[in-house]
Every structure is written in C-alpha cells, then in structure tokens.
mmCIF file of C-alpha atoms in Angstrom:
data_model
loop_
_atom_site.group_PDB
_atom_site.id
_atom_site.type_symbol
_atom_site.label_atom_id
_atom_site.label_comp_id
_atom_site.label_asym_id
_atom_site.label_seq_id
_atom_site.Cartn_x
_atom_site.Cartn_y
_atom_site.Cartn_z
ATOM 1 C CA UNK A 26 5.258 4.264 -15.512
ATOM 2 C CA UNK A 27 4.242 6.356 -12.598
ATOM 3 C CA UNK A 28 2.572 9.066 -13.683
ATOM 4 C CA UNK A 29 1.568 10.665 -9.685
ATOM 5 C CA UNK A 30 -1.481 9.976 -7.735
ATOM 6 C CA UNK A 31 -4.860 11.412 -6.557
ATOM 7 C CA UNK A 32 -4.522 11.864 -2.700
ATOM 8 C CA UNK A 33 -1.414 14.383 -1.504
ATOM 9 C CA UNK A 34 -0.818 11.399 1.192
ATOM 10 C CA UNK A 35 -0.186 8.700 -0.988
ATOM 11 C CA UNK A 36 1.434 10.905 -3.641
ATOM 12 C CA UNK A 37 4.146 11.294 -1.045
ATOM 13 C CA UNK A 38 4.786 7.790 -0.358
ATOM 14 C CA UNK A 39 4.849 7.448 -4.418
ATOM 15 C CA UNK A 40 7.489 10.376 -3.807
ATOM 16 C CA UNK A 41 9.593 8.571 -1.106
ATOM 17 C CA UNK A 42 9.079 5.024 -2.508
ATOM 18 C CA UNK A 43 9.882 6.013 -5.964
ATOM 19 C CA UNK A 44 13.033 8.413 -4.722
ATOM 20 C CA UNK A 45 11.559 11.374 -6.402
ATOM 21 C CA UNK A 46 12.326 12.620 -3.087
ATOM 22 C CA UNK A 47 16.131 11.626 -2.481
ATOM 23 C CA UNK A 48 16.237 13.451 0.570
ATOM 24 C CA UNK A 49 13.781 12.096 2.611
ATOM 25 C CA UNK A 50 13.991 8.636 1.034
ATOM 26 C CA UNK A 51 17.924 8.600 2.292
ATOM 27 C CA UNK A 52 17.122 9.851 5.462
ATOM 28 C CA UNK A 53 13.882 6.950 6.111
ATOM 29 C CA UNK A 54 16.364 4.450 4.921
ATOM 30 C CA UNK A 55 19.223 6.005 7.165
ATOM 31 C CA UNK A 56 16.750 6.045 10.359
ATOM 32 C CA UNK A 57 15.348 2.446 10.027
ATOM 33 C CA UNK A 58 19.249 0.780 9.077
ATOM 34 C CA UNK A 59 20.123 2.238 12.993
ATOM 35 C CA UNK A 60 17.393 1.073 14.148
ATOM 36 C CA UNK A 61 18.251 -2.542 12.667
ATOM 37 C CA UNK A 62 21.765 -1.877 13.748
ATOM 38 C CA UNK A 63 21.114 -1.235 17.334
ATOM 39 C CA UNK A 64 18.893 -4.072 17.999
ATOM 40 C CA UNK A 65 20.727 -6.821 15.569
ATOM 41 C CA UNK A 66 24.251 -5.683 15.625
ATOM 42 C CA UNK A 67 24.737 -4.200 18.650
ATOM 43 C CA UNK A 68 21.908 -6.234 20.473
ATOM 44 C CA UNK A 69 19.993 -3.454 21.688
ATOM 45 C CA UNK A 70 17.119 -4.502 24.270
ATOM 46 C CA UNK A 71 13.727 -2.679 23.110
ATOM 47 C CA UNK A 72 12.941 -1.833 26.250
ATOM 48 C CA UNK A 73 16.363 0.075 27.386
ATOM 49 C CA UNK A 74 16.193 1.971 23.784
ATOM 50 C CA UNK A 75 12.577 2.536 24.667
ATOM 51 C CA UNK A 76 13.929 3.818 28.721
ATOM 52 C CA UNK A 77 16.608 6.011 27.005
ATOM 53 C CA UNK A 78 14.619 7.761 24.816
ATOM 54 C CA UNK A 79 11.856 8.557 27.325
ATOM 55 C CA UNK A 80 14.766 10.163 29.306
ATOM 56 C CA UNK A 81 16.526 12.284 26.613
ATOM 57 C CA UNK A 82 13.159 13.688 25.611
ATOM 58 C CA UNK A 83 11.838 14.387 29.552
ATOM 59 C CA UNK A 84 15.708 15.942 29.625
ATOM 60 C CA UNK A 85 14.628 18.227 26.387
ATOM 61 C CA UNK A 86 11.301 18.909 27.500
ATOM 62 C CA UNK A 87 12.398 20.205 31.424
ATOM 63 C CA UNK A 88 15.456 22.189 30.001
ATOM 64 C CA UNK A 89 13.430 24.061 26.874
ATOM 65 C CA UNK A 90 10.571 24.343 30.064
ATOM 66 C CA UNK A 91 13.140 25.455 32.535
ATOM 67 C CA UNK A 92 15.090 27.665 29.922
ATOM 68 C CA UNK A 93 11.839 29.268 27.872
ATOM 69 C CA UNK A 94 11.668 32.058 30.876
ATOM 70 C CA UNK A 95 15.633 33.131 30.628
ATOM 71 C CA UNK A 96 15.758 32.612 26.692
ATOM 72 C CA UNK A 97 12.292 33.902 25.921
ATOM 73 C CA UNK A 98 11.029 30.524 24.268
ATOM 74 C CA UNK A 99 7.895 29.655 24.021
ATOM 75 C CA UNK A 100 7.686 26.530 26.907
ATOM 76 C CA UNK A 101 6.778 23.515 24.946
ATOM 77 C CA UNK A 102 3.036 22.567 24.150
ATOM 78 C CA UNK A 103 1.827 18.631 25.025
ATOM 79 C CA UNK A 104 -0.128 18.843 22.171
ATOM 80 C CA UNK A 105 3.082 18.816 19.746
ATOM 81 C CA UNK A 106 4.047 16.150 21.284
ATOM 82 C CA UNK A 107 0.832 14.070 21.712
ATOM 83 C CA UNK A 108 0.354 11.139 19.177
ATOM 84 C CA UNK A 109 -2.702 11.403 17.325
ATOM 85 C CA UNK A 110 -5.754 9.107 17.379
ATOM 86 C CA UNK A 111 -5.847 9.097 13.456
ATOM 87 C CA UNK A 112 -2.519 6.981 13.551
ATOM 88 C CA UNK A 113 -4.112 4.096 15.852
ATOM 89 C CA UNK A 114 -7.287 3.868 14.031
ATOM 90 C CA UNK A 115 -5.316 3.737 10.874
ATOM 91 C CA UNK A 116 -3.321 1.011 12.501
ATOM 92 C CA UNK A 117 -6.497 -0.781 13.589
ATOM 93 C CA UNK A 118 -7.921 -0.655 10.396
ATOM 94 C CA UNK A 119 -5.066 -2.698 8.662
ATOM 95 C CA UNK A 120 -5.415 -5.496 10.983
ATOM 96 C CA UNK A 121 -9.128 -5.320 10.594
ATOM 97 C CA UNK A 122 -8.061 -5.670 6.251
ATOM 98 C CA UNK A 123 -6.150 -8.453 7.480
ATOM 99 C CA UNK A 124 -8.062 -10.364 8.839
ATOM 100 C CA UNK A 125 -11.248 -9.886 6.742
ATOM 101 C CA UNK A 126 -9.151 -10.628 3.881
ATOM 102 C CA UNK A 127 -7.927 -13.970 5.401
ATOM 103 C CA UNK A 128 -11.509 -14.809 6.099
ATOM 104 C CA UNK A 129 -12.815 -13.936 2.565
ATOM 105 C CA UNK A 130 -9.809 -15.974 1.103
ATOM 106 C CA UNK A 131 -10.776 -18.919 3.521
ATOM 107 C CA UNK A 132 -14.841 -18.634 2.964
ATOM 108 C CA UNK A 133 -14.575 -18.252 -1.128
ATOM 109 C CA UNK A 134 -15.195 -21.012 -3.410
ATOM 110 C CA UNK A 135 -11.878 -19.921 -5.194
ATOM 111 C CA UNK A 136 -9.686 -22.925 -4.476
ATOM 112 C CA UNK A 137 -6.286 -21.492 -6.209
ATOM 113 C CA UNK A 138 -6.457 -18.645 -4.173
ATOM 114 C CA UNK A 139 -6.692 -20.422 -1.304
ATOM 115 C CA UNK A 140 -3.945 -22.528 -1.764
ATOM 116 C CA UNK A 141 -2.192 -19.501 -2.767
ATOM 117 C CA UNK A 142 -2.621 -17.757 0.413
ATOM 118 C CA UNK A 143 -2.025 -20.783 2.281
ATOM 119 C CA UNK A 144 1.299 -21.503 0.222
ATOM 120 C CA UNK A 145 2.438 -18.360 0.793
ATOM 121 C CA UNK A 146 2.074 -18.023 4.198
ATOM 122 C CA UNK A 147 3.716 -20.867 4.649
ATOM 123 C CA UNK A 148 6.530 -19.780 2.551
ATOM 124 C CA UNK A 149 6.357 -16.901 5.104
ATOM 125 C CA UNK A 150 6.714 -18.942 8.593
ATOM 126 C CA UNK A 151 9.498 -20.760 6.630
ATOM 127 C CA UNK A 152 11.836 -17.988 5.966
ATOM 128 C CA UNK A 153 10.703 -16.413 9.451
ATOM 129 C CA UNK A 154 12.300 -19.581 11.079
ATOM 130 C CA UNK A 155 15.572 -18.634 9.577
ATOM 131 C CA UNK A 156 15.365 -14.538 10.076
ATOM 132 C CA UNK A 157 14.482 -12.888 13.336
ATOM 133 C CA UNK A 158 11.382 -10.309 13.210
ATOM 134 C CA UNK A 159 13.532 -7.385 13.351
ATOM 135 C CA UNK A 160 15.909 -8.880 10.073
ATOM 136 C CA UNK A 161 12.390 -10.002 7.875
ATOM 137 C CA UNK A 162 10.631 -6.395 8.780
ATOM 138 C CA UNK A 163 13.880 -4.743 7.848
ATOM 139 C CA UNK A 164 14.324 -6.716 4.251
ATOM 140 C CA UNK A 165 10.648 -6.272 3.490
ATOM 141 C CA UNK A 166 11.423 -2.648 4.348
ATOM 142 C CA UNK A 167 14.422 -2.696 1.909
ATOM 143 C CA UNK A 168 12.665 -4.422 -0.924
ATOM 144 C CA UNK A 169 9.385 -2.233 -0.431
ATOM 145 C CA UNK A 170 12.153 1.066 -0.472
ATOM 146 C CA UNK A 171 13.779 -0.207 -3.605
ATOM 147 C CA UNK A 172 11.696 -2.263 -5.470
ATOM 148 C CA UNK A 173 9.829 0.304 -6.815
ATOM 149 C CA UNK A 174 11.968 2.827 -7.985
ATOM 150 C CA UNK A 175 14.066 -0.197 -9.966
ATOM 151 C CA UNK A 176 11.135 -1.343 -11.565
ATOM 152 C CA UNK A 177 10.199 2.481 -12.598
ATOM 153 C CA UNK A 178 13.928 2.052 -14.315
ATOM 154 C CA UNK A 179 13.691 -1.231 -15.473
ATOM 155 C CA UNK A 180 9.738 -1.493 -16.329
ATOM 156 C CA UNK A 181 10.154 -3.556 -20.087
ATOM 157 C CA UNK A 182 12.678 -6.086 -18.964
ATOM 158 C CA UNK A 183 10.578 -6.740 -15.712
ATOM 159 C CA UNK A 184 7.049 -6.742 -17.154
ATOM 160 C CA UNK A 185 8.668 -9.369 -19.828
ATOM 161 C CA UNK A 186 10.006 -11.625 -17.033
ATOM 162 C CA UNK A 187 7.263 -11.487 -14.750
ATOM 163 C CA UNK A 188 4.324 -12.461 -18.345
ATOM 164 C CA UNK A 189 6.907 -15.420 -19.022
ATOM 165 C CA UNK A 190 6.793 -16.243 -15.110
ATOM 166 C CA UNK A 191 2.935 -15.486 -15.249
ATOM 167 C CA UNK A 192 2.837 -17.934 -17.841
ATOM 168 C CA UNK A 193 4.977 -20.775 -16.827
ATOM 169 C CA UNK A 194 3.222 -20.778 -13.219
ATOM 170 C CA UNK A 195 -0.220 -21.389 -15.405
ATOM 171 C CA UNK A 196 0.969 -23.810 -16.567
ATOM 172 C CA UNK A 197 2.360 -25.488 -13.428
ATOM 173 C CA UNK A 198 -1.124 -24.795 -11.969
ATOM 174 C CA UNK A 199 -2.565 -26.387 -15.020
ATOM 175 C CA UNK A 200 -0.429 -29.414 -14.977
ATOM 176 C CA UNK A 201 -1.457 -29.746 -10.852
ATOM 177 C CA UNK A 202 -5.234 -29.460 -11.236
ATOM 178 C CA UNK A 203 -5.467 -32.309 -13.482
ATOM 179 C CA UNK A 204 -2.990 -34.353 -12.176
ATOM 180 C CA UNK A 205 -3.521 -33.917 -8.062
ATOM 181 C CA UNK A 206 -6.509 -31.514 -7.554
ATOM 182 C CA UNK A 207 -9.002 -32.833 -9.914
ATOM 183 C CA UNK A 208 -8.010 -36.940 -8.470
ATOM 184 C CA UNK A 209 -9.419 -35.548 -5.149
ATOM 185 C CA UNK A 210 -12.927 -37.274 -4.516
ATOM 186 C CA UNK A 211 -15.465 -34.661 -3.597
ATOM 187 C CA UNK A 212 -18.442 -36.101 -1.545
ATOM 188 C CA UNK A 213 -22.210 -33.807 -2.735
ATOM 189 C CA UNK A 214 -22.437 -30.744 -2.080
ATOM 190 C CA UNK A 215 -25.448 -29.538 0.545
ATOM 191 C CA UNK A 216 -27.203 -26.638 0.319
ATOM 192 C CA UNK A 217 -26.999 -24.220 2.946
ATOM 193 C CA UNK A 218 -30.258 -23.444 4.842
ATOM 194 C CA UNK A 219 -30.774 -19.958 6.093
ATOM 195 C CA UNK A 220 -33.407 -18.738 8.530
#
C-alpha cells in the first residue's frame, strides 16, 4: 500500500501515478492521447506540429509584447520561457543509468540475469516490429498511468498471482539450467592479470 514518499518531487508523481491527484492525472493523460492522436490518427508530421507551435507562441509572445504598453502588462520575460539546464542533465543522466546498467548486466557473472535482459530486450524489438515508436511509448505511457493505481486497488489478488507466477517461472528456470544450461561445455576459466 502506498503510504507517500520522502522527496516532494517524487511524492507528486506517486500523486499523479496513483490518481490521488484526478485532476492533473486526467489532464497528463488528456495531453499525451492528442498528442498520439495527431501523429497516429491524423498523421501529423513532427516537424509541421513542431513549425506550428513555434508560430502560435512567437504570435503570443509579439502580441502580449506589442499589447503590454496599451494594456499595462508586464511584456513577457525570456527567462519564463527558457528551458532549464536541470531538465537536460536529468535527461542525460538516465541514458548514462542505461547504459551502465546494460554494461553491469553484460560484465556480471550472473548468467540468469543476463539472459533475462537479453530475453527481454528481445521481447522488446519484437513487439516494436509490430507497433510504431509513437504507439509502444504511448501504451507504456498508459500502463505506467494505470498500472499503479489498479494495483493500489487490487494489491492481494495481484501479489497472489504474481508469487504463483514468481514461482512457476523458478521452476521453468530450474527445469532449463539442468536440462540446456548446465549441458553447455565450459572450457577453464583464466585468471585475469592486472597491472
């Protein structure tokens, strides 16, 4: 059961992911289903969305400039509208996760995780074959906007599943090693010299 979380950050993406929220978790969900409509309905190029948008905002920006001196606005600030560094680092840092993840998963002497990873990212480029990028980003978007607050709901009956699932895969894996992994003729193992 969710019971809130340290950081105010993450506590509000508990909020919206959990609906605690409804507000602003219908109106994310709202603004990324038009975005999936326009490009995979309607067949939206990025880069005219991308054009049109740059043009209603210069349209804002020189009619609140133009109008701030007859209405007595204040004209508008580029810092307000300037995209912070913090975002791109954070960015930058993910892929960085990524990718230092893959490698640990790769240099580890953990063999089921490895053919873990590699099983599911293979399970990955197979239902990306079938889905384009913009349909798979919007159902993980879905699942990781619903998920959670059905699982708050339906905790018991999932956590039962998922330990019979737990188990049954174990068992699977169990039933593998022997059978397949264990077959597999390993030549000796050399030590590694370091200088």
């Amino acid at each position: 059961m969710y019971h809130g979380c340290g950081g105010h950050g993450v506590s509000l993406v508990a909020d919206i992911l959990l609906w605690k929220d409804k507000n602003l978790s219908a109106a994310i969900l709202v603004a990324f289903t038009i975005i999936w409509f326009l490009f995979e309905v309607v067949e939206y190029n990025f880069v005219t969305l991308l054009s049109h948008l740059s043009i209603i905002m210069m349209l804002i920006v020189f009619i609140w400039f133009n109008g701030a001196g007859i209405m007595n606005w204040n004209p508008p600030d580029i810092r307000d509208i300037k995209v912070p560094e913090s975002t791109f680092r954070w960015l930058f840092t993910k892929i960085n996760w990524l990718l230092l993840t893959l490698y640990e998963i790769s240099c580890w002497e953990d063999l089921a995780m490895f053919l873990l990873a590699i099983a599911f990212l293979w399970i990955l480029s197979v239902i990306g074959s079938y889905f384009s990028s913009l349909n798979l980003f919007y159902i993980g978007f879905l699942c990781m906007e619903t998920l959670p607050a059905l699982y708050e709901r339906y905790e018991k009956e999932v956590d039962h599943l998922a330990s019979h699932g737990n188990r049954d895969v174990k068992k699977l894996y169990k039933k593998f090693d022997s059978r397949v992994l264990n077959k597999i003729p390993r030549g000796p193992v050399k030590e590694k010299k370091f200088k």
